[in-house]
Amino acid sequence: MLNNSQEQYKAGLAWLTAQADHMQAFLSQLVAMPSQNGVDTEEALARLISQKLIEFGFGPQLVGDPARPSVLCQFAPRQFGRPTLWLEAPLDTVVAGDRANWRHDPFGAVVEEGRMYGRGVADCKAAIAVFVFLAAALRQTGATLDGNLVLGFDADEQGGAFTGIKTLLEKVGSVDACIIGYPGNTEIAIAARGFLRLRLRTTGQSAHTGKRTKEQYANAISLMARAVVALEELQMSYSPSDLFWFGPRLTVAQISGGAAINVVPEQCESAVDIRLVPGQTQEGVLAEIRTALEKGLGAETLASNIEIQPYQYEPAYASPGDSPIVQILQAQAEEILGRKVGLVASGPSNIGNVVGNRGIDTVNGFGAAAGGIHASNEYIEVDSLLPVAQVYLKTVLTYLNG
């Protein structure tokens, strides 16, 4: 058994270096197994990861919906009263889209000029491969931890319901800190905007568009157009901060309505996506929206012709910049990568909101160098995998062993 943290780090790094090609090969396997949200389930991918963990001597569990399971794995039996660090990455990806826009098969894991291409290779299968091999490095070299290390890989992240991470939170027990391996190694994200999603419905009066009358009928699409203008003119109130310098954002993202070309539209619906910064709440934003719609369409129209239905909400979160996990990760990243690595807030929301809003110090972004995320030709820089694994190895040992 290795007891000295520096000895453990050297041994773990040597093992990771020797296994770098195997880690890349495992990542290729992960990419080759589609897990597109809304198209595929995560079951086959979860079983592949579990089998690899078993090969390394672990006893992983599949938890949650059997058709869409998440993976939970403890490094060793829990030491109660000792700190717990959770390494986390989502299983599912966005859809690949039109394959004609890809330079390679999105599930081929093709390596070209130092880049591995594939849907989900960056978001977040590279992190899964790194975390699995990091835990294996500690296990295979006989490292001991003065605390608890947990691996978690959640299903159903991309749809925004975050069911997998919520299940893992129920199962994982007490956690002090969490690192989510979202891609990018030029900065460390320690905060993220929240989100409020709502359906806006307008109701008109159906009639034949060719009716011989001067009577005007309420047109649901016209009402929606006026509502959209009112929402886009809304300046939401918030408290500016250095971390969230970009502020909140409201986007009317989808719209549909009307039954036929010759019928005055009776119904119209839009989906509104609102990204929140700290201090903004569902109740406060909805009040501002109602005020804006009342101003743009009138109180009577708002009351009788417009319905506002929130359906997803997660507040913004921010971990303290001086929390131990943030300071340790930043110090190790700067030392190993040899450059400044700043602390930022993410514009998109993510599972870090769910974890961070439960009082857990959470990093929601540090991983492989990458590009094309949520777009065609998603890739990671292959040469960034080992340095990122090295940063995580030293972070785990420093956080848990001092």
CSV table of C-alpha atoms in Angstrom, one decimal:
chain,number,residue,atom,x,y,z
A,1,MET,CA,0.0,0.0,0.0
A,2,LEU,CA,1.1,3.5,-0.8
A,3,ASN,CA,0.4,6.0,2.0
A,4,ASN,CA,2.3,9.1,1.0
A,5,SER,CA,0.3,11.4,-1.4
A,6,GLN,CA,3.3,12.3,-3.5
A,7,GLU,CA,4.3,8.6,-3.9
A,8,GLN,CA,0.7,7.8,-4.8
A,9,TYR,CA,0.6,10.6,-7.3
A,10,LYS,CA,3.8,9.5,-9.0
A,11,ALA,CA,2.7,5.9,-9.1
A,12,GLY,CA,-0.8,6.8,-10.4
A,13,LEU,CA,0.7,9.1,-13.1
A,14,ALA,CA,3.0,6.4,-14.3
A,15,TRP,CA,0.1,4.0,-14.6
A,16,LEU,CA,-2.0,6.5,-16.4
A,17,THR,CA,0.8,7.3,-18.8
A,18,ALA,CA,1.3,3.6,-19.5
A,19,GLN,CA,-2.4,3.2,-20.1
A,20,ALA,CA,-3.0,6.3,-22.2
A,21,ASP,CA,-3.6,4.3,-25.4
A,22,HIS,CA,-6.1,2.1,-23.6
A,23,MET,CA,-7.9,5.2,-22.2
A,24,GLN,CA,-8.2,6.5,-25.7
A,25,ALA,CA,-9.4,3.1,-27.0
A,26,PHE,CA,-12.1,3.1,-24.3
A,27,LEU,CA,-13.2,6.6,-25.3
A,28,SER,CA,-13.5,5.3,-28.8
A,29,GLN,CA,-15.8,2.6,-27.6
A,30,LEU,CA,-17.9,5.1,-25.7
A,31,VAL,CA,-18.3,7.3,-28.8
A,32,ALA,CA,-19.2,4.3,-31.0
A,33,MET,CA,-22.2,3.6,-28.7
A,34,PRO,CA,-24.8,6.2,-29.5
A,35,SER,CA,-26.6,7.7,-26.5
A,36,GLN,CA,-28.5,10.6,-28.2
A,37,ASN,CA,-31.2,12.0,-25.9
A,38,GLY,CA,-34.6,11.4,-27.4
A,39,VAL,CA,-33.3,8.8,-29.8
A,40,ASP,CA,-31.3,6.2,-27.9
A,41,THR,CA,-31.4,5.0,-24.3
A,42,GLU,CA,-28.3,5.1,-22.0
A,43,GLU,CA,-28.7,1.4,-21.0
A,44,ALA,CA,-26.0,-0.1,-23.3
A,45,LEU,CA,-23.6,2.7,-22.5
A,46,ALA,CA,-24.1,2.4,-18.8
A,47,ARG,CA,-23.5,-1.4,-19.0
A,48,LEU,CA,-20.3,-0.8,-21.1
A,49,ILE,CA,-18.9,1.6,-18.4
A,50,SER,CA,-20.0,-0.8,-15.6
A,51,GLN,CA,-18.2,-3.7,-17.2
A,52,LYS,CA,-15.0,-1.6,-17.5
A,53,LEU,CA,-15.2,-0.7,-13.9
A,54,ILE,CA,-15.7,-4.3,-12.9
A,55,GLU,CA,-12.6,-5.2,-14.9
A,56,PHE,CA,-10.7,-2.7,-12.8
A,57,GLY,CA,-11.9,-4.3,-9.6
A,58,PHE,CA,-14.9,-2.1,-8.7
A,59,GLY,CA,-18.5,-2.9,-7.9
A,60,PRO,CA,-20.6,-0.3,-9.8
A,61,GLN,CA,-24.4,-0.1,-9.5
A,62,LEU,CA,-27.0,0.8,-12.1
A,63,VAL,CA,-29.5,3.0,-10.5
A,64,GLY,CA,-32.8,4.7,-11.5
A,65,ASP,CA,-35.0,3.8,-14.5
A,66,PRO,CA,-33.8,0.4,-15.8
A,67,ALA,CA,-34.3,1.5,-19.4
A,68,ARG,CA,-32.3,4.7,-18.7
A,69,PRO,CA,-30.0,3.9,-15.9
A,70,SER,CA,-27.3,6.0,-14.3
A,71,VAL,CA,-24.0,4.5,-13.0
A,72,LEU,CA,-22.8,4.9,-9.4
A,73,CYS,CA,-19.5,3.6,-8.2
A,74,GLN,CA,-17.7,4.0,-4.8
A,75,PHE,CA,-14.0,3.8,-4.8
A,76,ALA,CA,-14.0,1.9,-1.5
A,77,PRO,CA,-16.4,1.4,1.4
A,78,ARG,CA,-17.5,4.7,2.8
A,79,GLN,CA,-15.5,6.3,5.6
A,80,PHE,CA,-18.0,8.1,7.7
A,81,GLY,CA,-16.9,11.5,9.0
A,82,ARG,CA,-14.4,11.9,6.2
A,83,PRO,CA,-14.8,14.2,3.1
A,84,THR,CA,-16.4,12.9,0.0
A,85,LEU,CA,-15.5,14.0,-3.6
A,86,TRP,CA,-17.8,13.1,-6.4
A,87,LEU,CA,-16.5,12.9,-10.0
A,88,GLU,CA,-19.5,13.2,-12.4
A,89,ALA,CA,-20.3,13.2,-16.1
A,90,PRO,CA,-23.5,12.7,-18.2
A,91,LEU,CA,-24.1,9.7,-20.3
A,92,ASP,CA,-26.4,11.1,-22.9
A,93,THR,CA,-25.6,13.4,-25.8
A,94,VAL,CA,-27.5,15.7,-28.1
A,95,VAL,CA,-28.5,14.2,-31.5
A,96,ALA,CA,-25.9,13.9,-34.2
A,97,GLY,CA,-28.1,15.8,-36.7
A,98,ASP,CA,-27.5,15.7,-40.5
A,99,ARG,CA,-24.6,13.3,-41.0
A,100,ALA,CA,-23.8,15.1,-44.3
A,101,ASN,CA,-22.5,18.0,-42.2
A,102,TRP,CA,-20.0,15.7,-40.5
A,103,ARG,CA,-16.5,15.2,-42.0
A,104,HIS,CA,-16.5,11.7,-40.4
A,105,ASP,CA,-19.1,9.3,-39.1
A,106,PRO,CA,-20.3,10.9,-35.8
A,107,PHE,CA,-20.0,7.5,-34.1
A,108,GLY,CA,-16.8,6.5,-35.7
A,109,ALA,CA,-14.4,8.1,-33.2
A,110,VAL,CA,-12.1,8.9,-36.1
A,111,VAL,CA,-8.7,10.5,-35.1
A,112,GLU,CA,-7.4,13.0,-37.7
A,113,GLU,CA,-4.6,15.5,-37.1
A,114,GLY,CA,-4.7,14.9,-33.3
A,115,ARG,CA,-8.4,15.3,-33.0
A,116,MET,CA,-10.9,12.6,-32.2
A,117,TYR,CA,-14.3,13.4,-33.8
A,118,GLY,CA,-17.7,12.1,-32.7
A,119,ARG,CA,-21.0,13.0,-31.1
A,120,GLY,CA,-20.5,13.2,-27.4
A,121,VAL,CA,-16.7,12.8,-27.5
A,122,ALA,CA,-16.4,16.2,-25.7
A,123,ASP,CA,-19.7,16.4,-24.0
A,124,CYS,CA,-19.0,14.3,-22.0
A,125,LYS,CA,-17.6,10.9,-22.9
A,126,ALA,CA,-14.0,12.1,-22.6
A,127,ALA,CA,-14.7,12.9,-19.0
A,128,ILE,CA,-16.1,9.5,-18.4
A,129,ALA,CA,-13.0,7.8,-19.8
A,130,VAL,CA,-10.7,10.0,-17.7
A,131,PHE,CA,-12.7,9.4,-14.5
A,132,VAL,CA,-12.8,5.7,-15.0
A,133,PHE,CA,-9.1,5.4,-15.7
A,134,LEU,CA,-8.2,7.9,-12.9
A,135,ALA,CA,-10.1,5.6,-10.4
A,136,ALA,CA,-8.4,2.6,-11.9
A,137,ALA,CA,-4.9,4.2,-11.5
A,138,LEU,CA,-5.6,4.7,-7.8
A,139,ARG,CA,-6.9,1.1,-7.4
A,140,GLN,CA,-4.2,-0.6,-9.5
A,141,THR,CA,-1.3,1.2,-7.7
A,142,GLY,CA,-2.7,0.4,-4.2
A,143,ALA,CA,-3.4,4.0,-3.3
A,144,THR,CA,-5.3,4.7,0.0
A,145,LEU,CA,-7.6,7.7,0.4
A,146,ASP,CA,-8.3,9.5,3.7
A,147,GLY,CA,-11.8,10.1,2.5
A,148,ASN,CA,-14.3,9.0,-0.1
A,149,LEU,CA,-14.2,9.1,-3.9
A,150,VAL,CA,-17.4,8.5,-5.9
A,151,LEU,CA,-17.9,8.2,-9.6
A,152,GLY,CA,-21.3,9.1,-11.0
A,153,PHE,CA,-22.5,9.1,-14.6
A,154,ASP,CA,-26.1,10.3,-15.1
A,155,ALA,CA,-28.7,9.6,-17.7
A,156,ASP,CA,-31.2,12.2,-19.2
A,157,GLU,CA,-29.1,15.3,-18.9
A,158,GLN,CA,-29.6,16.9,-22.3
A,159,GLY,CA,-33.4,17.1,-22.1
A,160,GLY,CA,-33.2,19.4,-19.1
A,161,ALA,CA,-35.3,17.2,-16.8
A,162,PHE,CA,-32.1,16.0,-15.1
A,163,THR,CA,-33.7,12.9,-13.8
A,164,GLY,CA,-30.5,10.9,-13.7
A,165,ILE,CA,-28.6,13.4,-11.6
A,166,LYS,CA,-31.5,13.7,-9.2
A,167,THR,CA,-31.5,9.9,-8.8
A,168,LEU,CA,-27.8,9.9,-8.1
A,169,LEU,CA,-28.2,12.6,-5.5
A,170,GLU,CA,-30.7,10.4,-3.7
A,171,LYS,CA,-28.3,7.4,-3.8
A,172,VAL,CA,-24.9,8.9,-3.3
A,173,GLY,CA,-25.2,10.0,0.3
A,174,SER,CA,-23.4,12.9,1.9
A,175,VAL,CA,-21.1,14.8,-0.5
A,176,ASP,CA,-18.7,17.7,0.2
A,177,ALA,CA,-17.6,18.5,-3.4
A,178,CYS,CA,-18.4,17.6,-6.9
A,179,ILE,CA,-16.5,18.0,-10.2
A,180,ILE,CA,-18.4,17.7,-13.5
A,181,GLY,CA,-16.2,17.0,-16.4
A,182,TYR,CA,-17.7,19.3,-19.0
A,183,PRO,CA,-15.1,20.0,-21.7
A,184,GLY,CA,-12.6,22.8,-22.0
A,185,ASN,CA,-9.3,23.3,-20.1
A,186,THR,CA,-8.6,27.1,-20.6
A,187,GLU,CA,-10.8,28.0,-17.6
A,188,ILE,CA,-12.7,26.4,-14.7
A,189,ALA,CA,-16.4,27.0,-14.4
A,190,ILE,CA,-17.6,27.3,-10.8
A,191,ALA,CA,-21.1,28.7,-11.5
A,192,ALA,CA,-23.9,28.6,-14.0
A,193,ARG,CA,-26.9,30.5,-15.0
A,194,GLY,CA,-30.2,28.9,-14.0
A,195,PHE,CA,-33.2,28.5,-16.3
A,196,LEU,CA,-37.0,29.0,-16.3
A,197,ARG,CA,-38.9,27.5,-19.2
A,198,LEU,CA,-42.5,28.2,-19.9
A,199,ARG,CA,-45.2,27.7,-22.4
A,200,LEU,CA,-47.1,30.8,-23.5
A,201,ARG,CA,-50.6,30.1,-25.0
A,202,THR,CA,-52.8,32.7,-26.7
A,203,THR,CA,-56.5,32.0,-27.5
A,204,GLY,CA,-58.4,33.6,-30.3
A,205,GLN,CA,-61.7,33.0,-32.0
A,206,SER,CA,-61.9,30.7,-35.0
A,207,ALA,CA,-63.8,31.8,-38.1
A,208,HIS,CA,-63.7,31.5,-41.8
A,209,THR,CA,-61.0,33.8,-43.2
A,210,GLY,CA,-63.3,34.7,-46.2
A,211,LYS,CA,-66.4,35.5,-44.1
A,212,ARG,CA,-68.4,38.5,-45.5
A,213,THR,CA,-68.4,40.7,-42.5
A,214,LYS,CA,-66.5,43.6,-41.0
A,215,GLU,CA,-66.5,41.9,-37.7
A,216,GLN,CA,-62.9,41.4,-36.4
A,217,TYR,CA,-62.0,38.1,-34.8
A,218,ALA,CA,-59.2,37.7,-32.2
A,219,ASN,CA,-56.3,36.0,-34.0
A,220,ALA,CA,-54.2,33.9,-31.7
A,221,ILE,CA,-51.1,34.2,-33.9
A,222,SER,CA,-51.4,38.0,-34.0
A,223,LEU,CA,-51.8,38.0,-30.2
A,224,MET,CA,-48.7,35.9,-29.9
A,225,ALA,CA,-46.8,38.2,-32.2
A,226,ARG,CA,-47.6,41.1,-29.9
A,227,ALA,CA,-46.7,39.0,-26.9
A,228,VAL,CA,-43.3,38.1,-28.4
A,229,VAL,CA,-42.5,41.8,-29.0
A,230,ALA,CA,-43.5,42.6,-25.4
A,231,LEU,CA,-41.2,39.9,-24.1
A,232,GLU,CA,-38.3,40.9,-26.2
A,233,GLU,CA,-38.6,44.4,-24.9
A,234,LEU,CA,-38.5,43.2,-21.3
A,235,GLN,CA,-35.4,44.3,-19.4
A,236,MET,CA,-35.3,41.8,-16.5
A,237,SER,CA,-34.1,43.2,-13.2
A,238,TYR,CA,-31.0,41.6,-11.6
A,239,SER,CA,-28.0,42.4,-9.6
A,240,PRO,CA,-24.8,42.6,-11.8
A,241,SER,CA,-21.7,40.7,-10.7
A,242,ASP,CA,-18.2,40.1,-12.0
A,243,LEU,CA,-18.8,36.4,-12.4
A,244,PHE,CA,-22.1,36.7,-14.2
A,245,TRP,CA,-21.1,39.8,-16.3
A,246,PHE,CA,-23.2,38.6,-19.2
A,247,GLY,CA,-26.5,38.8,-17.2
A,248,PRO,CA,-29.8,36.9,-17.9
A,249,ARG,CA,-31.4,36.2,-21.3
A,250,LEU,CA,-34.9,35.6,-22.6
A,251,THR,CA,-35.4,33.7,-25.8
A,252,VAL,CA,-38.7,32.8,-27.6
A,253,ALA,CA,-37.4,29.5,-28.9
A,254,GLN,CA,-40.4,27.8,-30.5
A,255,ILE,CA,-43.8,28.8,-31.8
A,256,SER,CA,-46.7,27.0,-33.4
A,257,GLY,CA,-50.4,27.7,-34.1
A,258,GLY,CA,-53.2,27.8,-36.6
A,259,ALA,CA,-55.3,24.9,-37.9
A,260,ALA,CA,-55.6,25.7,-41.6
A,261,ILE,CA,-54.9,28.5,-44.2
A,262,ASN,CA,-58.6,29.4,-44.3
A,263,VAL,CA,-59.3,29.5,-40.6
A,264,VAL,CA,-58.6,32.4,-38.2
A,265,PRO,CA,-56.2,30.9,-35.7
A,266,GLU,CA,-57.9,30.0,-32.4
A,267,GLN,CA,-54.7,28.7,-30.6
A,268,CYS,CA,-51.0,29.5,-30.7
A,269,GLU,CA,-48.3,28.3,-28.4
A,270,SER,CA,-44.7,29.3,-27.9
A,271,ALA,CA,-41.9,28.0,-25.8
A,272,VAL,CA,-39.8,30.6,-23.9
A,273,ASP,CA,-36.4,29.9,-22.5
A,274,ILE,CA,-35.1,32.2,-19.8
A,275,ARG,CA,-31.6,32.0,-18.4
A,276,LEU,CA,-31.3,33.3,-14.9
A,277,VAL,CA,-28.5,34.8,-12.8
A,278,PRO,CA,-28.2,34.6,-9.0
A,279,GLY,CA,-31.0,36.5,-7.2
A,280,GLN,CA,-33.6,35.8,-9.9
A,281,THR,CA,-36.5,33.5,-8.9
A,282,GLN,CA,-39.3,31.9,-10.7
A,283,GLU,CA,-41.9,34.1,-8.9
A,284,GLY,CA,-40.0,37.3,-9.6
A,285,VAL,CA,-39.4,36.7,-13.3
A,286,LEU,CA,-43.0,35.6,-13.8
A,287,ALA,CA,-44.2,38.8,-12.2
A,288,GLU,CA,-42.0,40.8,-14.6
A,289,ILE,CA,-43.4,38.8,-17.6
A,290,ARG,CA,-47.0,39.4,-16.6
A,291,THR,CA,-46.3,43.1,-16.2
A,292,ALA,CA,-44.7,43.3,-19.6
A,293,LEU,CA,-47.6,41.4,-21.3
A,294,GLU,CA,-50.1,43.6,-19.5
A,295,LYS,CA,-48.3,46.7,-20.8
A,296,GLY,CA,-48.0,45.3,-24.4
A,297,LEU,CA,-51.5,43.8,-24.7
A,298,GLY,CA,-53.6,45.2,-22.0
A,299,ALA,CA,-54.9,43.8,-18.7
A,300,GLU,CA,-58.1,42.5,-20.2
A,301,THR,CA,-56.4,40.6,-23.0
A,302,LEU,CA,-53.8,39.2,-20.5
A,303,ALA,CA,-56.6,37.9,-18.3
A,304,SER,CA,-58.8,36.4,-21.0
A,305,ASN,CA,-56.6,35.4,-23.9
A,306,ILE,CA,-53.1,34.5,-22.5
A,307,GLU,CA,-52.0,31.6,-20.4
A,308,ILE,CA,-48.5,31.3,-18.9
A,309,GLN,CA,-47.4,27.8,-17.8
A,310,PRO,CA,-44.0,27.3,-16.3
A,311,TYR,CA,-42.7,23.7,-16.7
A,312,GLN,CA,-38.9,23.6,-15.8
A,313,TYR,CA,-37.0,25.7,-13.3
A,314,GLU,CA,-33.6,25.5,-11.7
A,315,PRO,CA,-32.0,28.6,-10.1
A,316,ALA,CA,-28.5,29.8,-10.9
A,317,TYR,CA,-25.7,28.7,-8.6
A,318,ALA,CA,-22.2,29.8,-7.7
A,319,SER,CA,-19.6,28.0,-5.7
A,320,PRO,CA,-17.3,30.1,-3.6
A,321,GLY,CA,-14.1,30.9,-5.3
A,322,ASP,CA,-12.2,30.1,-2.1
A,323,SER,CA,-13.7,26.7,-1.5
A,324,PRO,CA,-11.1,24.0,-1.1
A,325,ILE,CA,-12.1,22.0,-4.2
A,326,VAL,CA,-12.0,25.1,-6.4
A,327,GLN,CA,-8.6,26.3,-5.1
A,328,ILE,CA,-7.0,22.9,-5.3
A,329,LEU,CA,-8.2,22.2,-8.9
A,330,GLN,CA,-7.2,25.6,-10.0
A,331,ALA,CA,-3.7,25.3,-8.5
A,332,GLN,CA,-3.1,21.8,-10.0
A,333,ALA,CA,-4.4,22.9,-13.4
A,334,GLU,CA,-2.1,25.9,-13.5
A,335,GLU,CA,0.9,23.9,-12.3
A,336,ILE,CA,0.4,21.0,-14.7
A,337,LEU,CA,-0.7,23.0,-17.7
A,338,GLY,CA,1.8,25.7,-17.1
A,339,ARG,CA,-0.6,28.7,-17.6
A,340,LYS,CA,-3.2,30.8,-15.9
A,341,VAL,CA,-6.6,29.0,-15.6
A,342,GLY,CA,-9.3,31.5,-14.6
A,343,LEU,CA,-12.6,31.0,-12.7
A,344,VAL,CA,-15.8,31.7,-14.7
A,345,ALA,CA,-19.5,31.1,-14.8
A,346,SER,CA,-21.2,29.1,-17.5
A,347,GLY,CA,-23.7,30.7,-19.7
A,348,PRO,CA,-25.7,27.4,-20.2
A,349,SER,CA,-27.3,25.7,-17.3
A,350,ASN,CA,-26.3,22.1,-16.5
A,351,ILE,CA,-26.4,19.4,-13.9
A,352,GLY,CA,-24.1,21.6,-11.8
A,353,ASN,CA,-27.1,23.7,-11.0
A,354,VAL,CA,-28.9,20.7,-9.5
A,355,VAL,CA,-25.8,19.6,-7.5
A,356,GLY,CA,-24.6,23.1,-6.5
A,357,ASN,CA,-28.1,24.2,-5.3
A,358,ARG,CA,-28.0,21.3,-2.8
A,359,GLY,CA,-25.2,23.0,-0.9
A,360,ILE,CA,-22.4,21.0,-2.5
A,361,ASP,CA,-19.3,22.9,-3.7
A,362,THR,CA,-19.4,22.2,-7.4
A,363,VAL,CA,-17.2,22.7,-10.4
A,364,ASN,CA,-19.2,22.4,-13.6
A,365,GLY,CA,-16.5,22.7,-16.2
A,366,PHE,CA,-12.9,21.5,-16.7
A,367,GLY,CA,-12.0,18.8,-19.1
A,368,ALA,CA,-10.4,17.9,-22.4
A,369,ALA,CA,-9.7,20.7,-25.0
A,370,ALA,CA,-12.6,20.5,-27.4
A,371,GLY,CA,-14.7,22.1,-30.1
A,372,GLY,CA,-17.9,21.7,-32.0
A,373,ILE,CA,-20.0,21.0,-28.9
A,374,HIS,CA,-23.7,20.6,-29.8
A,375,ALA,CA,-22.7,21.1,-33.4
A,376,SER,CA,-21.4,19.1,-36.3
A,377,ASN,CA,-17.8,17.8,-36.1
A,378,GLU,CA,-17.6,17.8,-32.3
A,379,TYR,CA,-14.1,16.9,-31.3
A,380,ILE,CA,-11.5,16.7,-28.5
A,381,GLU,CA,-7.7,17.2,-28.7
A,382,VAL,CA,-6.4,13.8,-28.0
A,383,ASP,CA,-3.2,15.1,-26.5
A,384,SER,CA,-5.2,16.9,-23.8
A,385,LEU,CA,-6.6,13.7,-22.3
A,386,LEU,CA,-3.5,12.7,-20.3
A,387,PRO,CA,-2.8,16.2,-18.8
A,388,VAL,CA,-6.4,16.6,-17.8
A,389,ALA,CA,-6.3,13.1,-16.1
A,390,GLN,CA,-3.0,14.2,-14.4
A,391,VAL,CA,-4.7,17.4,-13.1
A,392,TYR,CA,-7.6,15.3,-11.7
A,393,LEU,CA,-5.3,12.7,-10.2
A,394,LYS,CA,-3.4,15.3,-8.2
A,395,THR,CA,-6.6,17.1,-7.3
A,396,VAL,CA,-8.2,14.0,-5.8
A,397,LEU,CA,-5.1,13.1,-3.8
A,398,THR,CA,-4.7,16.7,-2.5
A,399,TYR,CA,-8.3,17.1,-1.6
A,400,LEU,CA,-8.8,13.8,0.1
A,401,ASN,CA,-5.3,13.2,1.5
A,402,GLY,CA,-3.8,16.7,1.9
